[in-house]
mmCIF file of C-alpha atoms in Angstrom:
data_model
loop_
_atom_site.group_PDB
_atom_site.id
_atom_site.type_symbol
_atom_site.label_atom_id
_atom_site.label_comp_id
_atom_site.label_asym_id
_atom_site.label_seq_id
_atom_site.Cartn_x
_atom_site.Cartn_y
_atom_site.Cartn_z
ATOM 1 C CA UNK A 1 -16.754 38.991 -62.820
ATOM 2 C CA UNK A 2 -13.477 39.399 -60.930
ATOM 3 C CA UNK A 3 -13.861 35.942 -59.357
ATOM 4 C CA UNK A 4 -14.363 34.456 -62.830
ATOM 5 C CA UNK A 5 -11.095 36.081 -64.030
ATOM 6 C CA UNK A 6 -9.217 34.656 -61.061
ATOM 7 C CA UNK A 7 -10.654 31.212 -61.802
ATOM 8 C CA UNK A 8 -9.608 31.415 -65.470
ATOM 9 C CA UNK A 9 -6.095 32.486 -64.469
ATOM 10 C CA UNK A 10 -5.825 29.666 -61.923
ATOM 11 C CA UNK A 11 -7.086 27.109 -64.459
ATOM 12 C CA UNK A 12 -4.533 28.321 -67.031
ATOM 13 C CA UNK A 13 -1.752 28.103 -64.445
ATOM 14 C CA UNK A 14 -2.697 24.560 -63.467
ATOM 15 C CA UNK A 15 -2.949 23.478 -67.110
ATOM 16 C CA UNK A 16 0.559 24.799 -67.732
ATOM 17 C CA UNK A 17 2.016 22.987 -64.723
ATOM 18 C CA UNK A 18 4.961 20.773 -65.497
ATOM 19 C CA UNK A 19 4.962 17.158 -64.337
ATOM 20 C CA UNK A 20 7.198 15.621 -61.725
ATOM 21 C CA UNK A 21 9.415 13.032 -63.402
ATOM 22 C CA UNK A 22 10.278 9.730 -61.737
ATOM 23 C CA UNK A 23 13.275 7.777 -63.028
ATOM 24 C CA UNK A 24 13.616 4.052 -62.422
ATOM 25 C CA UNK A 25 15.808 1.300 -63.752
ATOM 26 C CA UNK A 26 14.514 -1.789 -65.511
ATOM 27 C CA UNK A 27 14.019 -4.980 -63.502
ATOM 28 C CA UNK A 28 16.690 -7.576 -62.809
ATOM 29 C CA UNK A 29 18.257 -9.357 -65.748
ATOM 30 C CA UNK A 30 19.513 -12.883 -66.298
ATOM 31 C CA UNK A 31 23.236 -13.582 -66.121
ATOM 32 C CA UNK A 32 23.136 -14.335 -69.844
ATOM 33 C CA UNK A 33 20.653 -13.336 -72.506
ATOM 34 C CA UNK A 34 17.928 -10.745 -72.738
ATOM 35 C CA UNK A 35 14.698 -10.086 -70.915
ATOM 36 C CA UNK A 36 13.951 -10.146 -67.204
ATOM 37 C CA UNK A 37 14.883 -12.913 -64.790
ATOM 38 C CA UNK A 38 12.459 -14.205 -62.118
ATOM 39 C CA UNK A 39 13.232 -11.266 -59.797
ATOM 40 C CA UNK A 40 12.792 -8.816 -62.661
ATOM 41 C CA UNK A 41 9.359 -10.276 -63.391
ATOM 42 C CA UNK A 42 8.486 -9.981 -59.684
ATOM 43 C CA UNK A 43 9.631 -6.354 -59.724
ATOM 44 C CA UNK A 44 7.446 -5.607 -62.754
ATOM 45 C CA UNK A 45 4.479 -6.967 -60.796
ATOM 46 C CA UNK A 46 5.454 -5.017 -57.663
ATOM 47 C CA UNK A 47 5.545 -1.731 -59.593
ATOM 48 C CA UNK A 48 1.824 -2.143 -60.230
ATOM 49 C CA UNK A 49 1.283 -1.371 -56.551
ATOM 50 C CA UNK A 50 4.109 1.128 -56.155
ATOM 51 C CA UNK A 51 3.010 3.474 -58.960
ATOM 52 C CA UNK A 52 -0.560 2.280 -59.608
ATOM 53 C CA UNK A 53 -3.760 4.297 -59.397
ATOM 54 C CA UNK A 54 -3.963 3.922 -55.602
ATOM 55 C CA UNK A 55 -0.501 5.466 -55.129
ATOM 56 C CA UNK A 56 0.325 9.120 -54.544
ATOM 57 C CA UNK A 57 2.602 9.257 -57.596
ATOM 58 C CA UNK A 58 -0.216 10.257 -59.972
ATOM 59 C CA UNK A 59 1.477 8.692 -62.990
ATOM 60 C CA UNK A 60 -0.327 9.521 -66.225
ATOM 61 C CA UNK A 61 2.495 8.857 -68.686
ATOM 62 C CA UNK A 62 4.798 5.832 -68.735
ATOM 63 C CA UNK A 63 7.911 5.865 -70.874
ATOM 64 C CA UNK A 64 10.539 3.226 -71.676
ATOM 65 C CA UNK A 65 13.331 3.169 -74.194
ATOM 66 C CA UNK A 66 12.376 1.715 -77.577
ATOM 67 C CA UNK A 67 13.301 -1.972 -77.771
ATOM 68 C CA UNK A 68 15.375 -3.056 -80.741
ATOM 69 C CA UNK A 69 13.652 -5.102 -83.422
ATOM 70 C CA UNK A 70 15.802 -8.109 -82.521
ATOM 71 C CA UNK A 71 14.364 -8.114 -78.975
ATOM 72 C CA UNK A 72 17.348 -6.535 -77.265
ATOM 73 C CA UNK A 73 16.944 -3.552 -74.911
ATOM 74 C CA UNK A 74 13.405 -4.663 -74.029
ATOM 75 C CA UNK A 75 13.865 -4.850 -70.246
ATOM 76 C CA UNK A 76 12.601 -1.320 -69.502
ATOM 77 C CA UNK A 77 9.461 -1.920 -71.553
ATOM 78 C CA UNK A 78 8.810 -5.306 -69.931
ATOM 79 C CA UNK A 79 9.339 -3.764 -66.493
ATOM 80 C CA UNK A 80 6.605 -1.125 -66.832
ATOM 81 C CA UNK A 81 4.154 -2.917 -69.145
ATOM 82 C CA UNK A 82 2.058 -4.542 -66.361
ATOM 83 C CA UNK A 83 1.716 -1.173 -64.615
ATOM 84 C CA UNK A 84 0.752 0.664 -67.795
ATOM 85 C CA UNK A 85 -1.762 -2.047 -68.695
ATOM 86 C CA UNK A 86 -3.397 -1.766 -65.255
ATOM 87 C CA UNK A 87 -3.678 1.990 -65.672
ATOM 88 C CA UNK A 88 -5.039 1.849 -69.215
ATOM 89 C CA UNK A 89 -1.934 3.582 -70.559
ATOM 90 C CA UNK A 90 0.335 2.801 -73.474
ATOM 91 C CA UNK A 91 4.052 2.590 -72.799
ATOM 92 C CA UNK A 92 5.636 5.436 -74.750
ATOM 93 C CA UNK A 93 8.575 3.905 -76.622
ATOM 94 C CA UNK A 94 9.030 6.805 -79.014
ATOM 95 C CA UNK A 95 12.693 7.336 -78.080
ATOM 96 C CA UNK A 96 15.696 5.127 -78.652
ATOM 97 C CA UNK A 97 17.970 4.452 -75.670
ATOM 98 C CA UNK A 98 20.667 6.899 -76.745
ATOM 99 C CA UNK A 99 18.357 9.624 -78.094
ATOM 100 C CA UNK A 100 18.381 11.707 -74.932
ATOM 101 C CA UNK A 101 17.058 14.834 -76.667
ATOM 102 C CA UNK A 102 13.946 12.892 -77.652
ATOM 103 C CA UNK A 103 13.233 12.039 -73.998
ATOM 104 C CA UNK A 104 13.710 15.664 -72.943
ATOM 105 C CA UNK A 105 11.323 16.766 -75.722
ATOM 106 C CA UNK A 106 8.654 14.336 -74.471
ATOM 107 C CA UNK A 107 8.975 15.711 -70.938
ATOM 108 C CA UNK A 108 9.039 19.367 -71.952
ATOM 109 C CA UNK A 109 6.065 18.995 -74.311
ATOM 110 C CA UNK A 110 3.926 16.895 -71.992
ATOM 111 C CA UNK A 111 0.438 18.352 -71.652
ATOM 112 C CA UNK A 112 -1.072 15.791 -69.276
ATOM 113 C CA UNK A 113 -2.328 16.547 -65.811
ATOM 114 C CA UNK A 114 -0.219 13.992 -63.955
ATOM 115 C CA UNK A 115 3.381 12.867 -63.667
ATOM 116 C CA UNK A 116 5.791 10.911 -65.845
ATOM 117 C CA UNK A 117 7.482 7.603 -65.026
ATOM 118 C CA UNK A 118 10.600 6.864 -67.066
ATOM 119 C CA UNK A 119 12.139 3.392 -67.055
ATOM 120 C CA UNK A 120 15.505 3.289 -68.788
ATOM 121 C CA UNK A 121 18.862 1.599 -68.798
ATOM 122 C CA UNK A 122 20.560 2.758 -65.599
ATOM 123 C CA UNK A 123 23.740 3.968 -67.309
ATOM 124 C CA UNK A 124 21.716 6.420 -69.415
ATOM 125 C CA UNK A 125 19.487 7.811 -66.638
ATOM 126 C CA UNK A 126 22.156 10.315 -65.629
ATOM 127 C CA UNK A 127 22.407 11.515 -69.244
ATOM 128 C CA UNK A 128 18.647 12.071 -69.440
ATOM 129 C CA UNK A 129 18.577 13.934 -66.130
ATOM 130 C CA UNK A 130 21.547 16.108 -67.082
ATOM 131 C CA UNK A 131 19.997 17.011 -70.450
ATOM 132 C CA UNK A 132 16.795 17.938 -68.619
ATOM 133 C CA UNK A 133 18.782 20.350 -66.444
ATOM 134 C CA UNK A 134 19.336 18.316 -63.283
ATOM 135 C CA UNK A 135 22.551 19.157 -61.471
ATOM 136 C CA UNK A 136 24.371 16.611 -59.328
ATOM 137 C CA UNK A 137 22.414 13.539 -60.414
ATOM 138 C CA UNK A 138 23.797 10.718 -58.321
ATOM 139 C CA UNK A 139 24.781 7.836 -60.594
ATOM 140 C CA UNK A 140 22.409 4.886 -60.434
ATOM 141 C CA UNK A 141 24.386 2.090 -58.720
ATOM 142 C CA UNK A 142 25.203 -0.913 -60.915
ATOM 143 C CA UNK A 143 23.894 -3.457 -58.402
ATOM 144 C CA UNK A 144 20.685 -1.619 -57.440
ATOM 145 C CA UNK A 145 17.354 -2.153 -59.158
ATOM 146 C CA UNK A 146 14.975 -0.534 -56.674
ATOM 147 C CA UNK A 147 15.681 3.193 -56.649
ATOM 148 C CA UNK A 148 13.167 5.883 -57.553
ATOM 149 C CA UNK A 149 14.640 9.286 -58.399
ATOM 150 C CA UNK A 150 12.070 12.082 -58.010
ATOM 151 C CA UNK A 151 12.736 15.183 -60.107
ATOM 152 C CA UNK A 152 10.156 17.940 -59.558
ATOM 153 C CA UNK A 153 9.372 20.751 -62.008
ATOM 154 C CA UNK A 154 12.132 23.199 -62.822
ATOM 155 C CA UNK A 155 14.201 20.006 -63.119
ATOM 156 C CA UNK A 156 17.247 21.398 -61.335
ATOM 157 C CA UNK A 157 17.730 18.715 -58.690
ATOM 158 C CA UNK A 158 16.678 15.310 -57.485
ATOM 159 C CA UNK A 159 14.271 15.898 -54.602
ATOM 160 C CA UNK A 160 14.340 12.355 -53.222
ATOM 161 C CA UNK A 161 15.824 8.956 -53.885
ATOM 162 C CA UNK A 162 13.696 6.203 -52.374
ATOM 163 C CA UNK A 163 13.304 2.469 -52.668
ATOM 164 C CA UNK A 164 10.431 0.784 -54.464
ATOM 165 C CA UNK A 165 10.231 -1.440 -51.379
ATOM 166 C CA UNK A 166 9.337 -4.566 -53.297
ATOM 167 C CA UNK A 167 9.001 -7.306 -50.696
ATOM 168 C CA UNK A 168 11.653 -9.985 -51.041
ATOM 169 C CA UNK A 169 13.625 -7.983 -53.607
ATOM 170 C CA UNK A 170 14.787 -4.833 -51.841
ATOM 171 C CA UNK A 171 16.817 -4.412 -48.686
#
């Protein structure tokens, strides 16, 4: 009976575990206009391997800012759509770009058993991280498109910043 109680307690603890959150920027953009340029489309394809089911990231929720009805602000969605499709997931676009509290609510109320990938406009990533509780979030560089910020549970700091290592795109 005691072993059963320990098992129930362990199962409850695991079910209550918070996800690790990974922040990425949308793929490369054209000099003029909306959408992704050729490199951005290549990056979207590369992410299928970086975060896909064979990776160690264990992504079970993919989130991107809500595109506007006129087609603007769609880059984050277009960047993660191929990955989400491969994984049988919907891209969560429930939050507008500037509604940072909405993003934090999604993270804090997540009940899944895996981790969350968030693809957003790079200038707003710091705002999301700060609202989540992250201290000293290093600003996402304007010219970079390949960085992955790993924020583990407790959400106090960025554990690692790594490259997506997309061949031909990243240095």
